[in-house]
Coordinates of C-alpha atoms and ligand atoms in Angstrom, one line a residue:
M5 CA -4.6 7.0 -117.3
T6 CA -7.7 5.2 -118.7
Q7 CA -11.1 5.8 -117.1
D8 CA -10.9 2.4 -115.5
E9 CA -7.5 3.3 -114.0
L10 CA -9.0 6.5 -112.6
K11 CA -11.9 4.5 -111.1
K12 CA -9.4 2.1 -109.5
Q13 CA -7.4 5.0 -108.2
V14 CA -10.4 6.6 -106.5
A15 CA -11.7 3.3 -105.2
K16 CA -8.4 2.6 -103.5
T17 CA -8.5 6.0 -101.8
A18 CA -11.9 5.2 -100.5
I19 CA -10.7 2.1 -98.6
Q20 CA -9.1 4.3 -96.0
Y21 CA -12.6 5.7 -95.1
V22 CA -13.9 2.2 -94.1
K23 CA -10.9 0.7 -92.4
G24 CA -11.8 -0.5 -88.9
L25 CA -15.5 -0.2 -89.4
P26 CA -17.5 -3.4 -88.8
I27 CA -20.5 -2.5 -90.9
I28 CA -20.4 -0.4 -94.1
G29 CA -22.8 0.6 -96.9
V30 CA -21.8 -0.3 -100.4
G31 CA -23.2 1.2 -103.6
T32 CA -23.5 0.0 -107.2
G33 CA -21.7 0.5 -110.4
S34 CA -18.3 0.0 -112.1
T35 CA -16.4 2.3 -109.8
V36 CA -17.8 0.6 -106.8
N37 CA -16.9 -2.8 -108.3
F38 CA -13.3 -1.8 -108.0
F39 CA -13.9 -0.8 -104.4
I40 CA -15.5 -4.2 -103.7
E41 CA -12.4 -5.9 -105.2
M42 CA -10.2 -3.9 -102.8
L43 CA -12.4 -4.7 -99.8
A44 CA -11.2 -8.3 -100.1
D45 CA -7.9 -7.2 -98.6
I46 CA -9.6 -5.9 -95.4
K47 CA -12.5 -8.3 -95.2
G48 CA -11.3 -9.8 -92.0
D49 CA -12.3 -6.6 -90.2
I50 CA -15.7 -6.3 -91.8
E51 CA -18.7 -8.0 -90.0
G52 CA -20.9 -7.3 -93.0
A53 CA -22.1 -4.8 -95.6
V54 CA -25.5 -3.3 -96.5
S55 CA -25.8 -3.5 -100.2
S56 CA -27.7 -1.2 -102.7
S57 CA -28.4 -3.8 -105.3
E58 CA -28.6 -7.5 -106.1
A59 CA -25.5 -7.1 -108.3
T60 CA -23.5 -5.7 -105.5
S61 CA -24.7 -8.3 -103.0
E62 CA -23.5 -11.0 -105.4
R63 CA -20.1 -9.5 -105.6
L64 CA -19.8 -9.0 -101.8
K65 CA -20.8 -12.6 -101.2
N66 CA -18.3 -13.8 -103.8
I67 CA -15.4 -12.3 -101.9
G68 CA -16.8 -13.6 -98.5
I69 CA -18.4 -10.4 -97.1
P70 CA -21.8 -11.1 -95.5
V71 CA -24.7 -9.0 -96.8
L72 CA -26.8 -7.5 -94.0
E73 CA -30.4 -6.2 -94.1
L74 CA -30.7 -2.5 -93.4
N75 CA -33.5 -3.3 -91.1
S76 CA -31.2 -5.3 -88.8
V77 CA -28.5 -2.8 -88.4
G78 CA -28.5 0.7 -86.9
D79 CA -27.2 3.8 -88.7
I80 CA -24.3 3.0 -91.0
E81 CA -21.1 4.8 -90.3
V82 CA -19.9 5.2 -93.9
Y83 CA -21.6 4.6 -97.3
V84 CA -19.4 4.4 -100.4
D85 CA -21.0 4.9 -103.8
G86 CA -20.3 6.3 -107.3
A87 CA -22.3 8.8 -109.3
D88 CA -23.2 9.8 -112.9
E89 CA -22.7 13.5 -112.3
V90 CA -21.3 15.6 -109.4
D91 CA -21.6 19.4 -109.1
P92 CA -19.3 21.7 -107.1
R93 CA -21.8 21.6 -104.1
K94 CA -21.6 17.8 -103.9
K95 CA -25.1 17.4 -105.4
L96 CA -25.4 14.3 -107.5
V97 CA -27.2 12.6 -110.3
K98 CA -27.3 8.8 -109.8
G99 CA -29.1 5.8 -111.1
G100 CA -27.4 5.1 -114.4
G101 CA -27.2 1.5 -113.1
G102 CA -30.8 1.6 -112.0
A103 CA -30.1 1.2 -108.2
L104 CA -31.1 4.7 -107.3
T105 CA -33.9 3.9 -104.7
R106 CA -31.9 1.5 -102.6
E107 CA -28.9 3.8 -102.9
K108 CA -30.9 6.7 -101.7
I109 CA -32.2 4.7 -98.7
I110 CA -28.7 3.6 -97.7
A111 CA -27.4 7.2 -98.1
A112 CA -30.2 8.5 -95.9
A113 CA -29.4 5.9 -93.2
S114 CA -25.6 6.6 -93.3
K115 CA -23.7 9.1 -91.2
K116 CA -21.2 9.7 -93.9
F117 CA -21.6 9.4 -97.7
V118 CA -18.3 9.1 -99.5
C119 CA -18.9 9.5 -103.3
I120 CA -16.2 8.2 -105.6
V121 CA -15.9 9.4 -109.2
D122 CA -13.4 9.9 -111.9
E123 CA -13.0 13.4 -113.1
S124 CA -15.3 12.9 -116.2
K125 CA -18.3 13.0 -113.8
C126 CA -17.7 16.5 -112.6
V127 CA -20.0 19.2 -114.0
D128 CA -20.8 22.8 -113.2
V129 CA -24.6 22.2 -113.6
L130 CA -26.3 18.9 -113.3
G131 CA -28.5 17.6 -116.1
K132 CA -26.4 16.6 -119.1
F133 CA -26.7 13.0 -117.9
P134 CA -30.3 11.9 -118.3
L135 CA -32.0 11.9 -114.9
P136 CA -33.3 8.5 -113.9
V137 CA -36.7 8.3 -112.4
E138 CA -38.0 5.0 -110.9
V139 CA -41.7 4.5 -111.4
I140 CA -44.4 2.1 -110.4
P141 CA -45.0 0.3 -113.8
M142 CA -48.7 1.2 -114.1
A143 CA -47.9 4.9 -113.6
R144 CA -45.2 5.1 -116.3
S145 CA -47.1 6.9 -119.0
Y146 CA -48.8 9.3 -116.5
V147 CA -45.5 10.1 -114.9
A148 CA -43.9 10.6 -118.3
R149 CA -46.6 13.2 -119.2
E150 CA -46.0 15.1 -115.9
L151 CA -42.2 15.1 -116.6
V152 CA -42.8 16.6 -120.0
K153 CA -44.8 19.4 -118.3
L154 CA -41.6 20.1 -116.2
G155 CA -39.6 20.5 -119.4
G156 CA -38.0 17.1 -119.7
Q157 CA -38.0 14.4 -122.4
P158 CA -38.5 11.1 -120.6
I159 CA -37.3 8.0 -122.4
W160 CA -38.5 4.6 -121.1
R161 CA -35.7 2.2 -120.3
E162 CA -37.4 -0.6 -122.1
D163 CA -37.4 -4.2 -120.9
Y164 CA -35.5 -3.1 -117.7
Y165 CA -36.8 -3.7 -114.2
T166 CA -35.2 -2.5 -111.0
D167 CA -34.5 -4.8 -108.1
N168 CA -37.7 -3.4 -106.7
G169 CA -39.7 -4.6 -109.7
C170 CA -40.2 -1.1 -111.0
E171 CA -39.4 0.7 -114.2
I172 CA -37.1 3.6 -115.1
L173 CA -37.7 6.8 -117.1
D174 CA -34.5 8.5 -118.2
V175 CA -35.3 12.2 -118.4
H176 CA -33.3 14.1 -121.0
N177 CA -32.7 17.8 -121.4
M178 CA -33.8 18.7 -117.8
D179 CA -32.7 22.2 -116.8
I180 CA -31.4 21.4 -113.2
V181 CA -30.7 24.9 -112.0
N182 CA -32.3 24.1 -108.6
P183 CA -31.6 20.5 -107.7
M184 CA -33.2 20.7 -104.2
E185 CA -36.5 21.9 -105.7
L186 CA -36.6 19.6 -108.6
E187 CA -35.8 16.5 -106.5
R188 CA -38.8 17.3 -104.4
T189 CA -41.1 18.2 -107.3
I190 CA -40.4 15.0 -109.2
N191 CA -40.8 12.9 -106.1
D192 CA -44.2 14.5 -105.5
I193 CA -45.6 13.1 -108.8
T194 CA -47.9 10.2 -107.9
G195 CA -46.3 6.9 -109.1
V196 CA -42.7 8.0 -108.7
V197 CA -40.7 5.8 -106.4
T198 CA -37.8 8.2 -106.4
N199 CA -35.6 10.1 -108.7
G200 CA -31.8 10.1 -109.2
L201 CA -31.2 13.6 -107.8
F202 CA -29.2 13.4 -104.6
A203 CA -29.6 17.0 -103.5
H204 CA -31.3 16.8 -100.1
R205 CA -29.1 13.9 -99.0
D206 CA -26.0 14.8 -101.0
A207 CA -22.5 13.5 -100.6
D208 CA -20.5 14.5 -97.5
I209 CA -17.2 13.8 -99.2
V210 CA -16.5 13.5 -102.9
L211 CA -13.3 11.8 -104.0
I212 CA -12.3 12.7 -107.6
G213 CA -9.7 10.5 -109.4
K214 CA -7.6 12.7 -111.6
G215 CA -4.6 10.5 -112.4
D216 CA -1.7 12.4 -110.8
T217 CA -3.9 13.0 -107.7
V218 CA -7.2 12.3 -106.0
D219 CA -9.0 15.5 -105.0
T220 CA -11.1 15.5 -101.8
V221 CA -14.1 17.8 -101.7
E222 CA -15.7 18.2 -98.2
Ligands
LIG210 C1 -26.0 3.1 -110.1 C2 -25.4 4.4 -109.8 C3 -23.9 4.5 -110.1 O1 -23.3 5.0 -108.9 C4 -23.6 5.4 -111.2 O2 -24.4 5.0 -112.3 C5 -22.1 5.5 -111.5 O3 -21.7 4.2 -112.1 P1 -20.3 4.0 -112.6 O4 -19.4 3.9 -111.4 O5 -20.4 2.6 -113.3 O6 -19.9 5.1 -113.5 O7 -25.9 5.4 -109.5 O8 -27.4 3.2 -109.9

């Protein structure tokens, strides 16, 4: 199977987790895009979705699913999103698509976070994928110097602005032996909006598309 076929396979499996739910959370990225396409089949049951990015909102609206403000709904039953890396303890690196802050907010406000990945995303130790850090633009250089002190090599995602009007530093060569501690340490740097480690609010369920099967890690 191609990587896209694996993404489709896992997206299809995720549909069963949102069946019958009036309000769901929807993440961002190419895997989630397949999931959104499949939502079209059950859209009659869906009152609306809370979206993690402008791109996802656009796609949801295009298939006729209303986009709801997080502030106007209570806790969300299920949030479905992809990831750039997943470790065996369901800790994640996210933000390759730049939507990490809204994704983290929706994950926090959701009772169940179902993460959908193809098997290429599974790693023993996080950190091969550069860790995205969203920063207030005026703080970019300061934050970059602080990240160097932590042992990383931050690269500015040039000419890129998040949906929140902020910038991204992609931090290479981070030794992520303790994701819980590193998530907190980076978030404590003044000027950081958030970073792409999902260790404190990790996934509740990871679905892994493998071709012959979809593994479920709970
Ligand atoms: C976007 C994300 C995505 O979930 C992550 O980048 C995975 O994307 P894809 O499904 O395209 O591989 O965190 O900010």
